Coordinates of C-alpha atoms in Angstrom, one line a residue:
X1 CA 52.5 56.6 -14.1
X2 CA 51.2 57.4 -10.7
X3 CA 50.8 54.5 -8.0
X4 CA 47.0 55.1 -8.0
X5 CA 47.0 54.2 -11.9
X6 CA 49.8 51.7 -11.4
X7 CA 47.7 49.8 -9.0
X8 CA 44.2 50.3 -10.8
X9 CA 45.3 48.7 -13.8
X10 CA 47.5 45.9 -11.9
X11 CA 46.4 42.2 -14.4
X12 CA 43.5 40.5 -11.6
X13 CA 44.3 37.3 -10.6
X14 CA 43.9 34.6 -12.8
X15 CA 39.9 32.9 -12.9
X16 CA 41.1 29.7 -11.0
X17 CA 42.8 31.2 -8.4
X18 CA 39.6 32.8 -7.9
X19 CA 37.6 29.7 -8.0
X20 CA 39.8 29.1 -4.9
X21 CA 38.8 31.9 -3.0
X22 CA 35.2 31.1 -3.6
X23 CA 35.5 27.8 -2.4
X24 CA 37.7 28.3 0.5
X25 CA 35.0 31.0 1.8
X26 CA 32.0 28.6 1.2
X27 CA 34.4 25.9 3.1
X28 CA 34.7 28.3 5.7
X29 CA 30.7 29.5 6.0
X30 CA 29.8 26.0 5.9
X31 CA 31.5 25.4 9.6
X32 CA 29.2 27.6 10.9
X33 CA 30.5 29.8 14.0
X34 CA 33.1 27.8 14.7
X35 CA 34.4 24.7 16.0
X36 CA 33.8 25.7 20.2
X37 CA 30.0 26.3 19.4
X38 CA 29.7 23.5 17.1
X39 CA 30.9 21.3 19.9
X40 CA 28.5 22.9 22.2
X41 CA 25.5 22.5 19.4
X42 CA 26.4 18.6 19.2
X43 CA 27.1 18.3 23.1
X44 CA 23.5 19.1 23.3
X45 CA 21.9 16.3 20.8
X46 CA 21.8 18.8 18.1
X47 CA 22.2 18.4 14.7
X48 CA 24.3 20.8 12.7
X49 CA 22.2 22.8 10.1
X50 CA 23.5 21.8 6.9
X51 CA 23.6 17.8 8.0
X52 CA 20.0 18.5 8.9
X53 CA 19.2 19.4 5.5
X54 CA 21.3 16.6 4.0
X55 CA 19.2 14.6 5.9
X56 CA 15.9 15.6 4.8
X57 CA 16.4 15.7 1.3
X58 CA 15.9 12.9 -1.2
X59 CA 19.2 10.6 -1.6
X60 CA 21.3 11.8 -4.8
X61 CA 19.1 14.8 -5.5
X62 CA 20.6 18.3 -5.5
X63 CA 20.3 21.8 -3.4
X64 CA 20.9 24.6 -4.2
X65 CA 21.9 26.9 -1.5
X66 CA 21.0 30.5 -2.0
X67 CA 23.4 33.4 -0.5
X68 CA 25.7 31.0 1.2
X69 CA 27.6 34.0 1.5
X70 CA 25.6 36.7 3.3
X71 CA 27.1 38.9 5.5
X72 CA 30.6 38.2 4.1
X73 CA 33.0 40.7 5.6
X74 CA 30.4 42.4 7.8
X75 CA 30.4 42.4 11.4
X76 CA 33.8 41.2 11.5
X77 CA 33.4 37.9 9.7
X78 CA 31.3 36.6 12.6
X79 CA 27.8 36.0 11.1
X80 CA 28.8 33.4 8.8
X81 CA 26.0 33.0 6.1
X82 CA 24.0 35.9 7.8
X83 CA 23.3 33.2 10.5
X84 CA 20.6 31.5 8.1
X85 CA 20.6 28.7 5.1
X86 CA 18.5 29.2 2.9
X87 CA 18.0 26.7 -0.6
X88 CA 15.8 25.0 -2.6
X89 CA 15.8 21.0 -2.3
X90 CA 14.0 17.7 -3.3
X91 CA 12.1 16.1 -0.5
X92 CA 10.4 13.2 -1.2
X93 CA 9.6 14.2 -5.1
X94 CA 9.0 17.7 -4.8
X95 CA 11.2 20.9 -4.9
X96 CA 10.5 22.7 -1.4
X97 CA 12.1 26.0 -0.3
X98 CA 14.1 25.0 3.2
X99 CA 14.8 28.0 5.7
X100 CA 17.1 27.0 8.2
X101 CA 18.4 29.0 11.1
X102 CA 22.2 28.5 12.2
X103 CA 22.2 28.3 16.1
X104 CA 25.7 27.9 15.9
X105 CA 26.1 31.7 14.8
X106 CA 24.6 34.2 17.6
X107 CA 22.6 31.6 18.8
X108 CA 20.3 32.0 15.1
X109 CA 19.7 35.2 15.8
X110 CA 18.3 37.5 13.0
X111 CA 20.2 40.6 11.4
X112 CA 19.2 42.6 9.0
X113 CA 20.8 40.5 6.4
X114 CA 19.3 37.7 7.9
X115 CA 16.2 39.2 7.3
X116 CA 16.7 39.8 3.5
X117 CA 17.9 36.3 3.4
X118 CA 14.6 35.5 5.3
X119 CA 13.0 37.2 3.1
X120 CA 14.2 36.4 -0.2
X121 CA 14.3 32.7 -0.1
X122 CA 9.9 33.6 0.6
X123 CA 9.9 35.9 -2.5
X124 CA 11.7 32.9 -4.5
X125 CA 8.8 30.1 -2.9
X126 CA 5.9 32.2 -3.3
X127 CA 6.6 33.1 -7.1
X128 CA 7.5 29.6 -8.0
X129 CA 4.6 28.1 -5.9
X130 CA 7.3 25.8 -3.6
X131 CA 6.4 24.7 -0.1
X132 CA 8.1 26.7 2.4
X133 CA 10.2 24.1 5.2
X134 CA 11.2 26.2 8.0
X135 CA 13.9 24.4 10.4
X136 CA 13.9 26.6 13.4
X137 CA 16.6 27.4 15.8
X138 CA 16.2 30.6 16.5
X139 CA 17.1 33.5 19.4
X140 CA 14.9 36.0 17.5
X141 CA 16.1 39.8 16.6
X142 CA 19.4 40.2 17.5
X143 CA 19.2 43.3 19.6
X144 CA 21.5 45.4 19.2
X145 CA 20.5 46.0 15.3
X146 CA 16.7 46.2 16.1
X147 CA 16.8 49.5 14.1
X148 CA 17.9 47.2 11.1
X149 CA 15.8 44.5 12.0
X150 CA 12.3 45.5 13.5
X151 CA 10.4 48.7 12.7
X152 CA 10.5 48.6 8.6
X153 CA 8.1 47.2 5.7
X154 CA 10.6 44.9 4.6
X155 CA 12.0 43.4 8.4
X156 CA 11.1 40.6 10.3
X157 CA 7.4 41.4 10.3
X158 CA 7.7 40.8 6.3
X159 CA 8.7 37.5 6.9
X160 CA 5.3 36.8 9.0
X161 CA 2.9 38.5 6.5
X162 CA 4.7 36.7 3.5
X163 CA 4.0 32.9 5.8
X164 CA 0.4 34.4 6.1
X165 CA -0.3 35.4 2.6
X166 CA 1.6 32.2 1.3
X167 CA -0.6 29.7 3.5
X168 CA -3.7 31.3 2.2
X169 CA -2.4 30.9 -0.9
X170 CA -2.3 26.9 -0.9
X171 CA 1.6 27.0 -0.7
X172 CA 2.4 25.2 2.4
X173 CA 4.0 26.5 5.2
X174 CA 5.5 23.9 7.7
X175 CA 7.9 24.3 10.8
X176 CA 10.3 22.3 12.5
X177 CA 11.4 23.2 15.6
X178 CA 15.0 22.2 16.6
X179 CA 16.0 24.5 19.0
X180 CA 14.5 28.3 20.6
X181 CA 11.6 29.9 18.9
X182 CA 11.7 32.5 20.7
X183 CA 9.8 36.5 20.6
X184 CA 9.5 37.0 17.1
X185 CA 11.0 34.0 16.3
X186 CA 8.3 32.2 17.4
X187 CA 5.7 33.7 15.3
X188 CA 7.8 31.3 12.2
X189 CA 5.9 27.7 13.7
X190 CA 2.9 29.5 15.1
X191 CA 1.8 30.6 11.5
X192 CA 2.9 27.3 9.8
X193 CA 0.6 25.1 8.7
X194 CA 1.7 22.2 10.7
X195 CA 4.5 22.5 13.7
X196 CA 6.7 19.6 14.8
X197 CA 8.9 20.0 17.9
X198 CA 11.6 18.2 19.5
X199 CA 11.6 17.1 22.8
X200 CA 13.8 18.4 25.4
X201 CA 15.5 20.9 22.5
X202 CA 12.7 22.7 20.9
X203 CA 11.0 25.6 22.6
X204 CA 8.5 28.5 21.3
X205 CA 8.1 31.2 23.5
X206 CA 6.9 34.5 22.7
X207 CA 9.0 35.8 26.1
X208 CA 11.6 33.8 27.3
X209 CA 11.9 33.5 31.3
X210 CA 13.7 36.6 31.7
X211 CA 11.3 38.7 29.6
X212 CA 8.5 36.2 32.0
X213 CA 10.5 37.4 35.1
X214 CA 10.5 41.2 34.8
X215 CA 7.2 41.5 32.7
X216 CA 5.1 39.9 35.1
X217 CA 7.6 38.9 37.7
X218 CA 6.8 34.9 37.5
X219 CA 9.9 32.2 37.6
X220 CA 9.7 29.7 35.5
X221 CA 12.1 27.4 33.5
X222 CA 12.1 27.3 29.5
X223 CA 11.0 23.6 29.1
X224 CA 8.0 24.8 31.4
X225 CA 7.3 27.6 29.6
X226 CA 7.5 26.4 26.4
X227 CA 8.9 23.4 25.5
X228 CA 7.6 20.8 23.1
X229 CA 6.0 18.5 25.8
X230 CA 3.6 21.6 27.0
X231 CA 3.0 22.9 23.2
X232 CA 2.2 19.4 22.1
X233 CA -0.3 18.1 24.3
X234 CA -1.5 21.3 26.2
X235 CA -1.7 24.8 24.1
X236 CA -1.7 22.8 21.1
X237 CA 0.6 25.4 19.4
X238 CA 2.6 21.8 18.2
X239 CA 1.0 19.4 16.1
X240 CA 3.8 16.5 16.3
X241 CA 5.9 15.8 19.4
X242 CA 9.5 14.2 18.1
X243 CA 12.2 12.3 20.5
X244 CA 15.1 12.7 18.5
X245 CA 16.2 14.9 15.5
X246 CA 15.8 12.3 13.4
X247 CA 12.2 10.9 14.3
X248 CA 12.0 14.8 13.5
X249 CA 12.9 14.8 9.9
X250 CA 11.3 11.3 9.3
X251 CA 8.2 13.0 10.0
X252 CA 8.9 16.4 8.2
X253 CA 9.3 14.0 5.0
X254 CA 6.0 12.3 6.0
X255 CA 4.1 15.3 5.5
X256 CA 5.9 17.1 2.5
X257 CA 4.8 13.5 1.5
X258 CA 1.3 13.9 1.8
X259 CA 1.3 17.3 0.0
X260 CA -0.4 16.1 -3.4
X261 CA 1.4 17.4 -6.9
X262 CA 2.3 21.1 -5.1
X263 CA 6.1 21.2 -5.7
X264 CA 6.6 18.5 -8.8
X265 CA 8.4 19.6 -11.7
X266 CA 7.3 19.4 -14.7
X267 CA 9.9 17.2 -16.9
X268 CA 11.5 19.0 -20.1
X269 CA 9.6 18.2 -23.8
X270 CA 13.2 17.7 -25.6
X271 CA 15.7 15.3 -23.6
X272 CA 18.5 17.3 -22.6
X273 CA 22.1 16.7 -24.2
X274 CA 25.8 18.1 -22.8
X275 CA 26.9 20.6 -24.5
X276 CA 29.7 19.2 -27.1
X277 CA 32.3 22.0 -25.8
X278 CA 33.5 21.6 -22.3
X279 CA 31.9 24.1 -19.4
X280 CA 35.6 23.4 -17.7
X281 CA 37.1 25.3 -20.9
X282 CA 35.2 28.7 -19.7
X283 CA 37.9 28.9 -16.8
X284 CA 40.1 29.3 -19.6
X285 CA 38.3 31.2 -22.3
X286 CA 36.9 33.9 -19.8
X287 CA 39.6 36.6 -18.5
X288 CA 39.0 37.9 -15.5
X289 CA 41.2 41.6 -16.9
X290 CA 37.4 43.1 -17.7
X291 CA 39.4 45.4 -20.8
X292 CA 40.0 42.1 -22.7
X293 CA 37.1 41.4 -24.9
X294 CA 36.2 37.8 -25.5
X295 CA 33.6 36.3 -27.6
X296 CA 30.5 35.7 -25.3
X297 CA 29.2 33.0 -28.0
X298 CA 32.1 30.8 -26.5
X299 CA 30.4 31.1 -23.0
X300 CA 27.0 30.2 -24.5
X301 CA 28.3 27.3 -26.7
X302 CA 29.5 25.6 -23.4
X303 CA 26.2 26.5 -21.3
X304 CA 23.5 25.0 -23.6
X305 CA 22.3 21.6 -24.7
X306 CA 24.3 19.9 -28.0
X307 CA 26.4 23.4 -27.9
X308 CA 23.6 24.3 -30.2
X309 CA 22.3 28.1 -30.3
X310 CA 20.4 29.4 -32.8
X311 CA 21.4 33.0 -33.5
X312 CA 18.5 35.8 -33.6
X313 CA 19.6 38.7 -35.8
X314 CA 23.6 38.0 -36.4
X315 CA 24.4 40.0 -38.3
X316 CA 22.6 43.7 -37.0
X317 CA 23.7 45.4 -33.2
X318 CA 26.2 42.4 -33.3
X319 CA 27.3 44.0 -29.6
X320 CA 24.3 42.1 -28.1
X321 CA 24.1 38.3 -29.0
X322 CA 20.6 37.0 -29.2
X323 CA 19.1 33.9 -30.4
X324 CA 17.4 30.5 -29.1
X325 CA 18.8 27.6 -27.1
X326 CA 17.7 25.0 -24.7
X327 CA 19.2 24.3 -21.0
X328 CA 19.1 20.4 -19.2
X329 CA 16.2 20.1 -21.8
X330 CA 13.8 23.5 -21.1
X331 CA 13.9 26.2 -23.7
X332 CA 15.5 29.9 -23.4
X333 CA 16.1 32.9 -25.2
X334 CA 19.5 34.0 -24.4
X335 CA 20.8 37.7 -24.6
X336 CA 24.5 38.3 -24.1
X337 CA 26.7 41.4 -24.2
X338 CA 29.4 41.5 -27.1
X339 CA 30.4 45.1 -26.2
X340 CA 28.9 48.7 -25.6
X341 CA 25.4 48.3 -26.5
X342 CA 25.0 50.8 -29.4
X343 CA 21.2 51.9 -30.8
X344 CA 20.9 49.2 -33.0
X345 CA 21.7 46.4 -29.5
X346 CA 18.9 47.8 -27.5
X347 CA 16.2 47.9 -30.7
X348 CA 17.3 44.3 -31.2
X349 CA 17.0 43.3 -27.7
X350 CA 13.5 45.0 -27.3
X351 CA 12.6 42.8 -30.8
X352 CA 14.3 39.5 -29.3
X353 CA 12.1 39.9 -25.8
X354 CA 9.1 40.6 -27.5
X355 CA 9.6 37.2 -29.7
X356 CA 10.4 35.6 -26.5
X357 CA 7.1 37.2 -24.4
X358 CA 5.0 35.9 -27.7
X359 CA 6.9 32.5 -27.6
X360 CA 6.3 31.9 -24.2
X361 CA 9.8 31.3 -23.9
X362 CA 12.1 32.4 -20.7
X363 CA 14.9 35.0 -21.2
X364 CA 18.3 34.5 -19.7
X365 CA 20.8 37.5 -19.4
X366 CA 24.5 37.1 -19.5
X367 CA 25.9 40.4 -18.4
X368 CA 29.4 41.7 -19.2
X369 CA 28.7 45.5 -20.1
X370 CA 29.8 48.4 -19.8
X371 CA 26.7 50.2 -20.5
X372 CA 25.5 52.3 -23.3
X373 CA 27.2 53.9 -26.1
X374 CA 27.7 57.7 -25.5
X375 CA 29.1 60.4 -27.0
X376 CA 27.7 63.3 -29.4
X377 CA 27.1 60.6 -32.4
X378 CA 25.0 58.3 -30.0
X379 CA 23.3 60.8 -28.4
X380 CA 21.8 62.6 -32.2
X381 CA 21.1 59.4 -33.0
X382 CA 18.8 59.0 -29.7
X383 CA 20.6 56.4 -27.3
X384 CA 18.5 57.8 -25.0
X385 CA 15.4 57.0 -26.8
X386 CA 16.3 53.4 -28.2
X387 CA 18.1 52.3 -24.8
X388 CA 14.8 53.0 -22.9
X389 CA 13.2 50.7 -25.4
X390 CA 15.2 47.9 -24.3
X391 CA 14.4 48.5 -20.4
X392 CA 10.8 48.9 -21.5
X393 CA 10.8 45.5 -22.8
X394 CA 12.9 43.9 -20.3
X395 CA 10.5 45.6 -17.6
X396 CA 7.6 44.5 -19.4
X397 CA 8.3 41.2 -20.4
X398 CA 6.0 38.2 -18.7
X399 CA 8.1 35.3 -18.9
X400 CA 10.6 34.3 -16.5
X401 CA 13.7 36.1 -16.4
X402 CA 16.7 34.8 -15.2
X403 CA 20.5 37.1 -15.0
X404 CA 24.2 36.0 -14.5
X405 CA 26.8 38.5 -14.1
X406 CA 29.8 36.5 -16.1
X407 CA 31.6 40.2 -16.0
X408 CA 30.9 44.1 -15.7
X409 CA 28.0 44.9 -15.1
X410 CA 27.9 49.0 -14.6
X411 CA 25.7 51.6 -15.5
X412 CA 22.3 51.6 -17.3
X413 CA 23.8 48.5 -18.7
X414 CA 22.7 46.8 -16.1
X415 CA 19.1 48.1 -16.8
X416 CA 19.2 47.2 -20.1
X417 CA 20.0 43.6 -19.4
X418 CA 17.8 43.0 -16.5
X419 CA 19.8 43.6 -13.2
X420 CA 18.1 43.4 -9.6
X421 CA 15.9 46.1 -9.9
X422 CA 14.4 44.5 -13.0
X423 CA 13.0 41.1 -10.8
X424 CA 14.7 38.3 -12.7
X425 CA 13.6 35.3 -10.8
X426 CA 17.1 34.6 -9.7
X427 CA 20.6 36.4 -10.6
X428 CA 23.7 34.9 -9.7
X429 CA 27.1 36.2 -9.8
X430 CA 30.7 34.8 -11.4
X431 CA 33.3 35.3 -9.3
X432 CA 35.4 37.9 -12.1
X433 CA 32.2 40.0 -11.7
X434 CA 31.8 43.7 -11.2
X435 CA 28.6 45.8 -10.5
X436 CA 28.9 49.0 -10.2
X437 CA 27.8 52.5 -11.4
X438 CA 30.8 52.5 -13.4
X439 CA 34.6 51.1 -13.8
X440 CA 37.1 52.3 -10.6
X441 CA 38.9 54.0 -13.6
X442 CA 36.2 56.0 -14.9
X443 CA 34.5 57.4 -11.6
X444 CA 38.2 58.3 -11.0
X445 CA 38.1 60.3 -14.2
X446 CA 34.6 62.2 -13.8
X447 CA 35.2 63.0 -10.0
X448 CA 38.8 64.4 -10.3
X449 CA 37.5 66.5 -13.9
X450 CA 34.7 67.9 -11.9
X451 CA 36.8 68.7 -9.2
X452 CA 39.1 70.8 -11.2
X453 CA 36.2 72.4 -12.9
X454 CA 34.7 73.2 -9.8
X455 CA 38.4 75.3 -8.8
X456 CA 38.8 76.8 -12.1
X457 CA 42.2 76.3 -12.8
X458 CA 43.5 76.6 -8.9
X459 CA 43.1 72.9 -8.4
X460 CA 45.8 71.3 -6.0
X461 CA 47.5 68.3 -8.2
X462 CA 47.9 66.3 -5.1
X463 CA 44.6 66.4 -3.7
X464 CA 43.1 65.8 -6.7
X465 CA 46.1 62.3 -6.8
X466 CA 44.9 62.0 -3.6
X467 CA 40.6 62.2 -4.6
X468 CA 41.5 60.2 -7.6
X469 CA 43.1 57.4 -5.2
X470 CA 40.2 57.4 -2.6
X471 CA 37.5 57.1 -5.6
X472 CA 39.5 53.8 -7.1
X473 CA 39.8 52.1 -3.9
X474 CA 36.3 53.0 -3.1
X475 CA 34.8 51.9 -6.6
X476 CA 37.1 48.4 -6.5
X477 CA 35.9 48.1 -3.2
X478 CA 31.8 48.4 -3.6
X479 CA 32.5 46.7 -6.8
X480 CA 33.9 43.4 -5.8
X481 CA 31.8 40.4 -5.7
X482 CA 31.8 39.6 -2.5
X483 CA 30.5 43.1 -1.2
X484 CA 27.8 42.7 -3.6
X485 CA 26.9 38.8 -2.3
X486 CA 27.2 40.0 1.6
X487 CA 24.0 42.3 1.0
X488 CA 22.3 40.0 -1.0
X489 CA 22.1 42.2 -4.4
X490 CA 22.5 38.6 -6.0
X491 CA 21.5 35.3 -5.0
X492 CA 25.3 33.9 -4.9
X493 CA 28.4 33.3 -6.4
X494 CA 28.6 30.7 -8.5
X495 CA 31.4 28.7 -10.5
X496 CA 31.0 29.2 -14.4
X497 CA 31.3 25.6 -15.0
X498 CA 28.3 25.1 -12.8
X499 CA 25.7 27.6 -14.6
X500 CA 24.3 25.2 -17.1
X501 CA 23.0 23.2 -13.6
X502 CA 22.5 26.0 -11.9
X503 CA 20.0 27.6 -14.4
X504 CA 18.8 23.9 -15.3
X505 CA 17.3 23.6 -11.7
X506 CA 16.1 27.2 -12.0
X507 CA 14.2 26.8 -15.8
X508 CA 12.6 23.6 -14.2
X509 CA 10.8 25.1 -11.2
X510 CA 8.8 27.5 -13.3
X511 CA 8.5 24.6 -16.5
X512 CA 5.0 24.1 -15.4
X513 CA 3.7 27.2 -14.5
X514 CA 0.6 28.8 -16.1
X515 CA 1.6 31.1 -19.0
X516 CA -0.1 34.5 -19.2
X517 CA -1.5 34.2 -22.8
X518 CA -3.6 37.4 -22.3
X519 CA -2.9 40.8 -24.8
X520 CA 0.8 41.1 -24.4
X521 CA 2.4 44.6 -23.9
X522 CA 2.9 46.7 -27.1
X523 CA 7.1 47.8 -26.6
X524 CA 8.2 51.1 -27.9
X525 CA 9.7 49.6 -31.3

């Protein structure tokens, strides 16, 4: 065996120790850029981000933080959180989207995964209808990654159209200002709705003094320029002048107060019940070796309410398990991988969503899948055909959609059960997970065999070892969790015991949305 295979196939760690990784990482994000700027942060009067938040939300209430770990690994570790926390949260009865800028990494600074973060947390509040609190901080592009940050469709200017389009919308848009607003950064409180600043920290400026100095050669200090005094009660770009941090929030909570029923949730009609098998048991039940099959009606049993699912089709494409549950109370038709999916998976699937779309019921995906059966057998009896069924419903399909990668997750697989590209209103990640357009251990396998194809029989053994080694370190790497968290292709790693919750929250901020009861889509049966 060679010591490219040896170390491919090496058993993975087991799933607790990497619940410990993901906790020690969010333990380190959460301090933010360190403890020399933290001290500088507080030495000023500030606040740090994520006690500013505490702070603001309703006592006792949860928040869910989205992407804590953004930008993991990238720029040498040192834009924790991509600079930016971003979450939904209860203030004063209502579920708001918060957008809060880190000053203690590169002075809040925006790269381009700060952006997408940016820009993500918007998509999230403008499809669930959820006012938008932005608690600004923030030294504007970072400029050394303009290229990443300022010219495109989906860069910082995105973030300004999507305030703009929101606010005429009816979705409130409301600032904060903590710290600098400055350049683009300002543009976040000029478009809100309502703007309070705090005095002697918060500034807006579109250009700071040195910009001021060597634009139009004028001296002038920041608090002159644009502090909160001036905005407040001269340009009127402030609507609220604050003395402290906290007279700050107190007032943020004032208004979210005064925001009428925009942002309530809309209680379950069945009162929810645990499940009756433990949630902690899924560290146990779920291996973390992706070539050990386990049965995914395990996972589901210890997800939903009274451990009660009722099973859609059993007995017929038994690779994909479907069939109808309920989550903290809300209903949900669950599809989860059992296996390959073969023809008769995706033609069930396709049936299940179009039950689901009539039933005004939500679809949740629990991904662990290889893909889709092929192989001369498959393919005459049209995989092809019958798989594009499936990511014709799932593209078509008008309820909510929601998608957690409890496994492997490569191929058109992850078409067929409603990956990124698919818009499920949120996807979140375990940490055993894998996404990828295959396994390390098959793209080592097609590159090497097209390789030796390609030399006819003149190949070089050891530079095809030596391809087949560079493919599996590249595949484990892109694969990995983590890689796929840092660029946002999920919403976050989260602990399996903690999906039921998770997905709870998520189910009840779309619970009283307006159904679309109009001609539903006719799916390629």
């Amino acid at each position: 065996m060679s010591e490219a295979t040896s170390s491919a196939i090496a058993t993975p760690p087991p799933l607790f120790a990497m619940l410990e990784t993901l906790r020690e990482r969010h333990g380190l994000v959460a301090q933010g850029g360190g403890e020399k700027l933290r001290a500088r942060h507080e030495a000023r009067g500030k606040i740090m981000v994520r006690e500013r938040i505490d702070l603001l939300l309703d006592p006792q209430t949860p928040f869910l933080e989205l992407s804590p770990l953004a930008a993991w690994g990238l720029y040498g570790n040192e834009v924790p959180g991509a600079g930016i926390v971003t979450g939904i949260g209860i203030v004063q009865g209502r579920a708001c989207m918060l957008i809060a800028n880190d000053a203690t990494v590169k002075g809040g600074s925006f790269f381009a995964e700060t952006v997408r973060k940016h820009l993500r947390a918007q998509e999230i509040a403008e499809e669930h209808r959820l006012p938008c609190l932005y608690l600004v901080d923030c030294g504007g592009a970072f400029l050394p990654e303009q290229d990443r940050v300022f010219p495109d469709r989906d860069h910082f200017g995105g973030s300004f159209y999507n305030q703009c389009r929101m606010s005429a919308a009816g979705i409130p848009q409301i600032s904060i200002v903590f710290g600098g607003a400055t350049a683009g950064g300002a543009y976040i409180p000029a478009l809100s709705d309502q703007v309070i600043m705090v005095k002697g920290t918060g500034r807006i400026h579109l250009g700071g003094p040195p910009i001021v100095k060597a634009a139009v050669h004028e001296i002038v200090d920041g608090e002159t320029l644009g502090g909160a005094e001036m905005h407040t009660l001269t340009s009127g770009v402030s609507d609220h002048l604050a003395l402290t941090e906290m007279e700050g929030l107190a007032k943020l909570r004032e208004i979210v107060g005064a925001l009428g029923e925009i942002g309530r949730i809309t209680p379950p009609l069945q009162a929810p019940a645990a499940p009756r098998l433990d949630p902690a048991d899924l560290v146990d039940i779920v291996p973390t070796d992706l070539r050990r099959p386990y049965d995914v009606r395990e996972v589901i049993a210890r997800m939903v309410d009274d451990s009660a699912f009722s099973a859609f089709k059993p007995d017929y494409g038994a690779t994909l398990v479907t069939g109808f549950a309920h989550i903290h109370g809300y209903p949900v038709g669950i599809l989860a991988n059992n296996g390959v999916l073969f023809s008769e998976s995706a033609i069930k699937g396709a049936h299940f969503i179009a039950l689901c779309d009539q039933r005004q019921i939500p679809l949740l995906f629990l991904q662990n899948i290889t893909g889709f059966m092929v192989g001369t057998e498959a393919e005459r009896g049209g995989i092809a055909k019958h798989s594009a069924k499936l990511v014709y419903a799932v593209s078509n399909a008008r309820v909510p959609k929601y998608t957690v990668l409890i496994g492997g997750s490569y191929g058109a697989g992850n078409y067929g059960m409603c990956g990124r590209g698919f818009r499920p209103r949120f996807l979140f990640s375990w940490p055993n997970a894998r996404i990828a357009t295959m396994s390390p251990e098959v793209a080592a396998t097609v590159v090497t065999e097209l390789r030796r194809q390609s030399l006819k029989g003149t190949a070089d053994e050891a530079a095809i070892a030596e391809l087949d080694r560079r493919t599996r370190a590249q595949f484990e790497e892109q694969s990995d969790p983590y890689y796929a968290t840092a660029r946002l292709w999920d919403d976050g790693i989260i602990e399996p015991a903690q999906t039921r919750d998770v997905l709870g929250l998520c189910l009840a901020l779309a619970a009283g949305e307006p159904r679309d009861t109009g001609k539903r889509p006719v799916y390629r049966m």
